[in-house]
mmCIF file of C-alpha atoms in Angstrom:
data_model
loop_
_atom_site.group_PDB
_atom_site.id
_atom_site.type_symbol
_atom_site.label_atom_id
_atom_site.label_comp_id
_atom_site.label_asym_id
_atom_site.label_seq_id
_atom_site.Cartn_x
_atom_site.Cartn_y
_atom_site.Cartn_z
ATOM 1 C CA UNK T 52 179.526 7.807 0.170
ATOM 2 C CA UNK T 53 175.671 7.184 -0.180
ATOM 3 C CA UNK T 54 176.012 6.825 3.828
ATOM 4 C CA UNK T 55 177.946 10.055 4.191
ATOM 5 C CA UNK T 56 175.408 11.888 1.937
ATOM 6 C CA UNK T 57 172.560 10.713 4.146
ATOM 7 C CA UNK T 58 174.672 11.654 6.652
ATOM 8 C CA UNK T 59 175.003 15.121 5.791
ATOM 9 C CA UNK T 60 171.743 15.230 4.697
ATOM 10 C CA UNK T 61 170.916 14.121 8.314
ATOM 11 C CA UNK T 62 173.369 16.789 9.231
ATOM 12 C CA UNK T 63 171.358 19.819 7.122
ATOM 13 C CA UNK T 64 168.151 18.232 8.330
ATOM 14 C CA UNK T 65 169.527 18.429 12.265
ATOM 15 C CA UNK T 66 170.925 22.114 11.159
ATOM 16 C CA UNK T 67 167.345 22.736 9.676
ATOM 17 C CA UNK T 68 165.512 21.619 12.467
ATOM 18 C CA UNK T 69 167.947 23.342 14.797
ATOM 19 C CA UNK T 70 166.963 27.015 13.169
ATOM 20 C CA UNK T 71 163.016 26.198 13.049
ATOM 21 C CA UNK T 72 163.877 24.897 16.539
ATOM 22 C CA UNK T 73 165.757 28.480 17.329
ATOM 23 C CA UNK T 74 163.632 30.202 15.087
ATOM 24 C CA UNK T 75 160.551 28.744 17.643
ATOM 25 C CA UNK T 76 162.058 29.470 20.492
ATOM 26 C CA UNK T 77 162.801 32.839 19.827
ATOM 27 C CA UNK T 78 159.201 33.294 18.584
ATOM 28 C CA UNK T 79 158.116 31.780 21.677
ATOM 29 C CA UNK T 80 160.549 33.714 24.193
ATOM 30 C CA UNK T 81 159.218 36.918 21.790
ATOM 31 C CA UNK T 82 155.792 35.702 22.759
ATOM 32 C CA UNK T 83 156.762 35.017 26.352
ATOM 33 C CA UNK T 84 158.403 38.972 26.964
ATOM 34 C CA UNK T 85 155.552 39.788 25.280
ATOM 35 C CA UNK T 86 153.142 38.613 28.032
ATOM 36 C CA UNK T 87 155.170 39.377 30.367
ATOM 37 C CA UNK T 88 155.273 42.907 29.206
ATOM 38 C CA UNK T 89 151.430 42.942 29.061
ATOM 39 C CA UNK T 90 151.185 40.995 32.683
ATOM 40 C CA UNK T 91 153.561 43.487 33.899
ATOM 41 C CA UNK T 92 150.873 46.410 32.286
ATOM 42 C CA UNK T 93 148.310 44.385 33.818
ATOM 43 C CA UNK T 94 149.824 44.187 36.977
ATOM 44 C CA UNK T 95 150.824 47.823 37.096
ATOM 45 C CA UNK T 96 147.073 48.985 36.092
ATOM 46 C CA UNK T 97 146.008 46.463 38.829
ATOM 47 C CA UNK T 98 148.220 47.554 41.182
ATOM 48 C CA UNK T 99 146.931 51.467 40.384
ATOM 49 C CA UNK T 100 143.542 50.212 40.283
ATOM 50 C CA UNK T 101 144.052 48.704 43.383
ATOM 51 C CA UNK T 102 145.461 51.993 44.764
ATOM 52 C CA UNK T 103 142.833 54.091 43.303
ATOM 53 C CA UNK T 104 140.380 51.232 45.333
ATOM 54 C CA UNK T 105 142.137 52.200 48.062
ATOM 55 C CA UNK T 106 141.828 55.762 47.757
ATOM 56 C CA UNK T 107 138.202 55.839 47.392
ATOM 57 C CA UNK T 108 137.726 53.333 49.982
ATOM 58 C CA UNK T 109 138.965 55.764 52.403
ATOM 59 C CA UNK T 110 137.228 58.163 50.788
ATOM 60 C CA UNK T 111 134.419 56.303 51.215
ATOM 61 C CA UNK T 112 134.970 56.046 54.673
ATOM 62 C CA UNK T 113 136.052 59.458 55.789
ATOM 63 C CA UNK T 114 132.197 60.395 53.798
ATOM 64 C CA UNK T 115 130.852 57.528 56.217
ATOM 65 C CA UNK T 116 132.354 58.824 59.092
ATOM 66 C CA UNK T 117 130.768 62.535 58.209
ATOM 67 C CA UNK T 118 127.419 61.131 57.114
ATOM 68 C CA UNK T 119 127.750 58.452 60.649
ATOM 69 C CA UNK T 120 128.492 62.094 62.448
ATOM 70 C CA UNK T 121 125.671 64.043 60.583
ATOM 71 C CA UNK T 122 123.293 61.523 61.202
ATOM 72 C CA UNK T 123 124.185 61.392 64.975
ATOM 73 C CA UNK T 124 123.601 65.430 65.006
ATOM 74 C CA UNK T 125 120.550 64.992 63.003
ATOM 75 C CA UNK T 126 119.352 62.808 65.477
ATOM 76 C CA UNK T 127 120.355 64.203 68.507
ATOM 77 C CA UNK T 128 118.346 67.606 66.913
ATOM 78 C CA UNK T 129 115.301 65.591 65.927
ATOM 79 C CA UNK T 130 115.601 64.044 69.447
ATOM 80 C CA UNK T 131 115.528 67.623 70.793
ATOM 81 C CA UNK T 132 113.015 68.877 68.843
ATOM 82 C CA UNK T 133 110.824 65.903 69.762
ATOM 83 C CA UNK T 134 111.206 66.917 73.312
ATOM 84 C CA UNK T 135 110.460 70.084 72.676
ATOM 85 C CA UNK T 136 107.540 69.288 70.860
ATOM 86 C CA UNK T 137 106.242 66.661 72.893
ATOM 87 C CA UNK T 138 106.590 69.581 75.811
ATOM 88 C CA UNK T 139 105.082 72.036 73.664
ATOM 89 C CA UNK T 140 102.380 69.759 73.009
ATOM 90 C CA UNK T 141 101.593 68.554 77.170
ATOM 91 C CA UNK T 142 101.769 72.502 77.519
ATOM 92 C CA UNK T 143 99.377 72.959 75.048
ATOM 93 C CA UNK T 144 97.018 70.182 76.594
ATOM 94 C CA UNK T 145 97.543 71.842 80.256
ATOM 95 C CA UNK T 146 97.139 75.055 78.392
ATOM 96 C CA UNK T 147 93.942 73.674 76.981
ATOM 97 C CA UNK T 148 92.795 72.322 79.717
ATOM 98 C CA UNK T 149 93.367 75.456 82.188
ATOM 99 C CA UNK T 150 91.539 77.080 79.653
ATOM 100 C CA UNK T 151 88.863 74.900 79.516
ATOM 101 C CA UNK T 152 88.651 75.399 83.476
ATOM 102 C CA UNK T 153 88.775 78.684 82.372
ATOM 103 C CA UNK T 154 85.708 78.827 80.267
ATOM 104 C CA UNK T 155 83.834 76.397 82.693
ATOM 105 C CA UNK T 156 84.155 79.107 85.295
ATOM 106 C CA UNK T 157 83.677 82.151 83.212
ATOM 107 C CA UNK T 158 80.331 80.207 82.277
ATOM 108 C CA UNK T 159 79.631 80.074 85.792
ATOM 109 C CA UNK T 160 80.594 83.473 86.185
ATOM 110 C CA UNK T 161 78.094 84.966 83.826
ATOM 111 C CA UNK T 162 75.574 82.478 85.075
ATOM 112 C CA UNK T 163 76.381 83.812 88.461
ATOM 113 C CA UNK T 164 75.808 87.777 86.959
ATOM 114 C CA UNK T 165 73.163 87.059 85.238
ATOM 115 C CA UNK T 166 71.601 85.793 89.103
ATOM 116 C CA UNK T 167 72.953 89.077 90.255
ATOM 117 C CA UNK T 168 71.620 90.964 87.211
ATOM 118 C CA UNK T 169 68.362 89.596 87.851
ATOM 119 C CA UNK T 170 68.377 89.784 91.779
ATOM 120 C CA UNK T 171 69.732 92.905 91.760
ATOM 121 C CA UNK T 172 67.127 94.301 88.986
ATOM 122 C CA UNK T 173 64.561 92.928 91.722
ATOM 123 C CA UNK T 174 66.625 94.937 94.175
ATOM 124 C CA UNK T 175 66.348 98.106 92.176
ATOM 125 C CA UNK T 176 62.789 98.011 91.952
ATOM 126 C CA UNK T 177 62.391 97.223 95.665
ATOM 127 C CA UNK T 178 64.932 100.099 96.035
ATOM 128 C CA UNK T 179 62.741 102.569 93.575
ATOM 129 C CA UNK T 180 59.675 101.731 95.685
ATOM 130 C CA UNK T 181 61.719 102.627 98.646
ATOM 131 C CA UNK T 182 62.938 105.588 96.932
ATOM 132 C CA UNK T 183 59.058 106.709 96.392
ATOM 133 C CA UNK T 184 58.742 105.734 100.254
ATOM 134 C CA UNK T 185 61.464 108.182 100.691
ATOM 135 C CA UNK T 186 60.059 110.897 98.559
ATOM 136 C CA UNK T 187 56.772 111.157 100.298
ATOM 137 C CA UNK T 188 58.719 110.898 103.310
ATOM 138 C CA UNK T 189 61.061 114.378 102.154
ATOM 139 C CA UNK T 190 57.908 116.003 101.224
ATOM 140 C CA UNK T 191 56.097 115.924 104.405
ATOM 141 C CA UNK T 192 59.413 116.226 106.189
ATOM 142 C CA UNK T 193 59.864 119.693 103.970
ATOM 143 C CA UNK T 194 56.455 120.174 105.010
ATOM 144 C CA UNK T 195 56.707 119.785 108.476
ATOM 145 C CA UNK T 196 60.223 122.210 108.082
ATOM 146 C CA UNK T 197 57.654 124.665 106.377
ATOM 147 C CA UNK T 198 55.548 124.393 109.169
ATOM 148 C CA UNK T 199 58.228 124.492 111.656
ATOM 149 C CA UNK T 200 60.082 127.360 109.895
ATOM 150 C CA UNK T 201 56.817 129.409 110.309
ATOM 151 C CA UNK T 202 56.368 128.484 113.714
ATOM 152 C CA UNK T 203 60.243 129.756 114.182
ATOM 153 C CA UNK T 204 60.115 132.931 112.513
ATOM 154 C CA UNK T 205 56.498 133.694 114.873
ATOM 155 C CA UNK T 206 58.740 132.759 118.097
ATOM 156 C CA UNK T 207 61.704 134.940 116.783
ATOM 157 C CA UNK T 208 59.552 137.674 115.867
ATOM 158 C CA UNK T 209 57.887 137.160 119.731
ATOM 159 C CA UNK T 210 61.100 137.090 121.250
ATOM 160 C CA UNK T 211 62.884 140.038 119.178
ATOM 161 C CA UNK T 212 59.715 142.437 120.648
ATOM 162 C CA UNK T 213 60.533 140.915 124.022
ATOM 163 C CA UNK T 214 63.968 141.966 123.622
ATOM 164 C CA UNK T 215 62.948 145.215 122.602
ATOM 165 C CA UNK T 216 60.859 145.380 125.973
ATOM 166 C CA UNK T 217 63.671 144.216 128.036
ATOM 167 C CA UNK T 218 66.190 146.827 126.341
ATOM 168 C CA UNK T 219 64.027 149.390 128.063
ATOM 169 C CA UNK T 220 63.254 148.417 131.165
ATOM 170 C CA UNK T 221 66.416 146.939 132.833
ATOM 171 C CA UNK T 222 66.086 145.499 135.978
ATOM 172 C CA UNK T 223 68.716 146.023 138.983
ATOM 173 C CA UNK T 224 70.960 142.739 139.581
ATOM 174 C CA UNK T 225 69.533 140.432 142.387
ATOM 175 C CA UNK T 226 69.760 136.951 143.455
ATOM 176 C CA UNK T 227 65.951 137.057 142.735
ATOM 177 C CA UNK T 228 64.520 138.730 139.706
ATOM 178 C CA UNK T 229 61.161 140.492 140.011
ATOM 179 C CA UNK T 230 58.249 138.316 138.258
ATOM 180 C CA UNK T 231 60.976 135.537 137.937
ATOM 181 C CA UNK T 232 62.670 132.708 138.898
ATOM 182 C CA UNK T 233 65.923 133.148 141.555
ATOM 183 C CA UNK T 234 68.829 132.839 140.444
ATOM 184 C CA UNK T 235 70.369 129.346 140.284
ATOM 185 C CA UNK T 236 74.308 129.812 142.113
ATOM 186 C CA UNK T 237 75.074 126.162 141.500
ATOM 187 C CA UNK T 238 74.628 127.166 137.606
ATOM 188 C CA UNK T 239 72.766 124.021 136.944
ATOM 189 C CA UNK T 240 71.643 124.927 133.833
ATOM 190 C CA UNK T 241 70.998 122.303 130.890
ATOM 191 C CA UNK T 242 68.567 121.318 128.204
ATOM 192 C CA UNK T 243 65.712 120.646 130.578
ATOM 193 C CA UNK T 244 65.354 124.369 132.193
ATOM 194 C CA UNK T 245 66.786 126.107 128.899
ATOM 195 C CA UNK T 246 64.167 128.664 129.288
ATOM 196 C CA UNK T 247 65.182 129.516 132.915
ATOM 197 C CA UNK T 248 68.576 130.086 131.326
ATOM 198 C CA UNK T 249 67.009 132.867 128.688
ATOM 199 C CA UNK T 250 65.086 134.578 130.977
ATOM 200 C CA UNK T 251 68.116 135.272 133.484
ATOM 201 C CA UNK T 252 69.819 136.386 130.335
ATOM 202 C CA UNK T 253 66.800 138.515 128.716
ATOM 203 C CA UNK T 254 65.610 140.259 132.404
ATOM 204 C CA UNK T 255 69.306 141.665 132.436
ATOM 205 C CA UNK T 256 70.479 142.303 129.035
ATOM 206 C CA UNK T 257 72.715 144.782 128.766
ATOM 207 C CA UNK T 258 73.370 144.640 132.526
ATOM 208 C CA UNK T 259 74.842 141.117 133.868
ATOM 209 C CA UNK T 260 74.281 140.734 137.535
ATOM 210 C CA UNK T 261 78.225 141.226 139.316
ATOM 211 C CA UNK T 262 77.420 137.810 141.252
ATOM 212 C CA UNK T 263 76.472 136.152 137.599
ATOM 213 C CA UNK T 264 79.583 134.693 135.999
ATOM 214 C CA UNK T 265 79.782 134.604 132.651
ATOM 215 C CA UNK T 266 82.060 132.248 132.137
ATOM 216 C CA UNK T 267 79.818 129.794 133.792
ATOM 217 C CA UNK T 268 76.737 130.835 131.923
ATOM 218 C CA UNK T 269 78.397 130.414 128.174
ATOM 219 C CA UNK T 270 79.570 126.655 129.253
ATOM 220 C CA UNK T 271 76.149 125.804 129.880
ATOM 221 C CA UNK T 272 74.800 127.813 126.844
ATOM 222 C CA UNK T 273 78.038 125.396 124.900
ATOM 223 C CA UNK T 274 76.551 122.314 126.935
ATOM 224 C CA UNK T 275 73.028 123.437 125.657
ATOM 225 C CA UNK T 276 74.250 123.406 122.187
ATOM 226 C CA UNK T 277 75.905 120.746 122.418
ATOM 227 C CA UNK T 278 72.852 118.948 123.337
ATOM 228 C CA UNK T 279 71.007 120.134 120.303
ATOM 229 C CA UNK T 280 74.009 119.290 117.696
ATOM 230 C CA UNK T 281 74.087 115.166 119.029
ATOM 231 C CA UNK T 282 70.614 115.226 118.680
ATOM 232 C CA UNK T 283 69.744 112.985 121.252
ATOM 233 C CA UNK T 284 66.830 111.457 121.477
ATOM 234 C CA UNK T 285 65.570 112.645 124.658
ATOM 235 C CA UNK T 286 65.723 116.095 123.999
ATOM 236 C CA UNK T 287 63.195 118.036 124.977
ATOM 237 C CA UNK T 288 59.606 119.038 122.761
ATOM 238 C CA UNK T 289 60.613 121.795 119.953
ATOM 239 C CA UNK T 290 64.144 122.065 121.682
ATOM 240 C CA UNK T 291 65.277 123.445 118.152
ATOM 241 C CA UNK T 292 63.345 126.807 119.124
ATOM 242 C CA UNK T 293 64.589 127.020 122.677
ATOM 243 C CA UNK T 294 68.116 126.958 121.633
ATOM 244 C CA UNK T 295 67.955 129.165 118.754
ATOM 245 C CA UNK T 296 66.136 131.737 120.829
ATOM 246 C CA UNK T 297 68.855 130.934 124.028
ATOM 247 C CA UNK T 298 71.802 131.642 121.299
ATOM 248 C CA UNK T 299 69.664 134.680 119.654
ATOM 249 C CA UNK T 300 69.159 136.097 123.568
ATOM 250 C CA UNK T 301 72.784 135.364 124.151
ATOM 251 C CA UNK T 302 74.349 137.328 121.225
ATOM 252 C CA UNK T 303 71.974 140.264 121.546
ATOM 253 C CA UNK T 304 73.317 140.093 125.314
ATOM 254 C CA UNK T 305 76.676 142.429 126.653
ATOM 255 C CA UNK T 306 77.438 139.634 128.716
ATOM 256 C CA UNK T 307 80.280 137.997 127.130
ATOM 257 C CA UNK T 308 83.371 138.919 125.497
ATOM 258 C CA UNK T 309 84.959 138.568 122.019
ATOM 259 C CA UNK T 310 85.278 135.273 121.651
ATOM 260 C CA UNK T 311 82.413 134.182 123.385
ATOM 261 C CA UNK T 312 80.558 136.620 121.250
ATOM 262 C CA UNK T 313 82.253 134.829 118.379
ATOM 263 C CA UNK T 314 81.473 131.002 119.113
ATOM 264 C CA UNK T 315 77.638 132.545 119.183
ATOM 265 C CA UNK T 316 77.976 134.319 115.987
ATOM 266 C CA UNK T 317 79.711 130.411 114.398
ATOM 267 C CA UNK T 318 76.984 128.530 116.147
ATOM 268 C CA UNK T 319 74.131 130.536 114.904
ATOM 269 C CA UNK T 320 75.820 130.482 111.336
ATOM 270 C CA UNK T 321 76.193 127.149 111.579
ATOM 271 C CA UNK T 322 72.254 126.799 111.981
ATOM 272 C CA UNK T 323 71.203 129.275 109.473
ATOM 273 C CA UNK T 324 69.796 131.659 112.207
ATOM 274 C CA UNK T 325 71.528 134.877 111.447
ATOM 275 C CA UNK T 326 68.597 136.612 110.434
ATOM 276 C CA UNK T 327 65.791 135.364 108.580
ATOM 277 C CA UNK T 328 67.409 133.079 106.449
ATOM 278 C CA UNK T 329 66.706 129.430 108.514
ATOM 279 C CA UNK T 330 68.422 126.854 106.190
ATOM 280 C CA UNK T 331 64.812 124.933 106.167
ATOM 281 C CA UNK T 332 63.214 128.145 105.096
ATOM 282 C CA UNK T 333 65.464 127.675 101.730
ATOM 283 C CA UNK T 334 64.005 124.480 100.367
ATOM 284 C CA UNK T 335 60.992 124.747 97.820
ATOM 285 C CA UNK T 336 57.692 125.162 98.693
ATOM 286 C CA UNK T 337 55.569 121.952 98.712
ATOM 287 C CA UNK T 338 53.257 121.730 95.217
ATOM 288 C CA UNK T 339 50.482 119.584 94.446
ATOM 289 C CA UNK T 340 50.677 117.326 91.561
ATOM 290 C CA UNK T 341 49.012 114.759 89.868
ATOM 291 C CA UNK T 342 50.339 111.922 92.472
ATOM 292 C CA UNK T 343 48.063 113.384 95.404
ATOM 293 C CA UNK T 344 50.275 115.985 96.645
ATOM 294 C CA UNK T 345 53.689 114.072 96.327
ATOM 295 C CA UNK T 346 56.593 114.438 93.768
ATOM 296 C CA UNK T 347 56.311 112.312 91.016
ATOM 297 C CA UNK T 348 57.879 108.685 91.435
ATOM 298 C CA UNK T 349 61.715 108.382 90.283
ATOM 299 C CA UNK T 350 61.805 107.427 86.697
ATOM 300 C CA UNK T 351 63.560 103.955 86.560
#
């Protein structure tokens, strides 16, 4: 009996240590869902974390990718504007330096004018000295016209009474005039027997010889002019007063027709001979000054 009780006592001991035994493994498989459970949080949250990761790791690189891409712009601009600049800046040293050439030469240039300004200042008063030269010269040339124009209006005045004597006593036509020369046929009249050429003119004024053609006698009264107007240099003496009185004989003449008559009338207009009214005759009198009888000297 004692052996049965310990046996049942062994019995309610097993049964006792069979609960605690229950009761711990339930407490531990409790335990064990339990970290599960929380493993299984864990591991979801990783697994999110893990996604979220993911997500801003491609985040991260589509940014990287637009910065990488910015950054190649920005430096393909800065690369561009350095060429640019480093253009703008060999233009500016050419620039500089053409204008540098520039200013070298525009110093030359006004040390060039200032040469000029100074040869040509000698220059002016070489050319005011000539300019005095040229003065005294004008004054004794309007002196000598003076004279000259004097000397004109005498021979005009001669000839005009001459005229006057001719007008009334007209001689007959004839191949030789009385108390002249003979006629010349081969009209060989020029600036060396002018006077000839009046004189056959004068001694039959208003009467032309029939055998005298007129034609021929106004182209050497034109070649006679023409003479004077070239001025050459061979001319004869004080040809100036054989012409004028040839054209003055000629127009007072009835030799010639209309326009003959009218190239007279130019050519003595041309001269200033109409009249009294000699173009010389219309510069000022000469007047003695303080400079010896010459104008004053150009004031520089």
């Amino acid at each position: 009996a004692r052996h049965a009780r310990e046996l049942e006592q062994a019995a309610d001991q097993a049964r006792r240590d069979r609960d605690a035994a229950g009761e711990n493994f339930e407490r531990q498989r409790r335990d064990l869902e339990q970290a599960l459970e929380q493993r299984e949080g864990a591991a979801l949250e990783a697994a999110n974390r893990a996604r979220g990761l993911e997500f801003e790791l491609e985040r991260i690189a589509r940014g990287r990718s637009e910065l990488e891409a910015e950054f190649r712009a920005r430096t393909e601009d800065i690369s561009r504007n350095l060429a640019a600049a480093v253009a703008e800046r060999d233009e500016a040293r050419r620039a500089g330096r053409a204008a540098e050439e520039r200013a070298y030469g525009a110093t030359s240039a006004i040390r060039e004018a200032e040469e000029r300004a100074r040869s040509e200042g000698e220059a002016r008063v070489a050319l005011g000295r000539r300019l005095d030269a040229c003065e005294r010269e004008l004054y004794e040339a309007r002196a000598a016209a003076t004279a000259a124009e004097e000397q004109l209006g005498r021979a005009e005045r001669h000839f005009q009474v001459e005229l006057q004597q001719h007008r009334r006593q007209v001689t007959p036509p004839s191949s030789a005039m009385p108390g002249g020369e003979p006629f010349d046929r081969a009209y060989s009249y020029d600036r060396n027997n002018i006077v000839k050429l009046a004189q056959l003119i004068s001694r039959n004024l208003e009467d032309r010889p029939s055998e005298v053609s007129p034609n021929r006698i106004f182209t050497c009264i034109a070649s006679c002019y023409d003479d004077f107007k070239r001025g050459w240099t061979d001319n004869p003496q004080n040809y100036a007063i054989d012409v004028r009185m040839l054209l003055s004989i000629a127009s007072a003449s009835t030799w010639f027709n209309e326009q003959h008559q009218s190239l007279l009338d130019r050519w003595l207009r041309e001269q200033g001979w109409l009249g009294h009214n000699h173009k010389l005759a219309q510069l000022p009198p000469p007047q003695a000054g303080p400079h010896g009888g010459y104008p004053p000297p150009l004031v520089r």
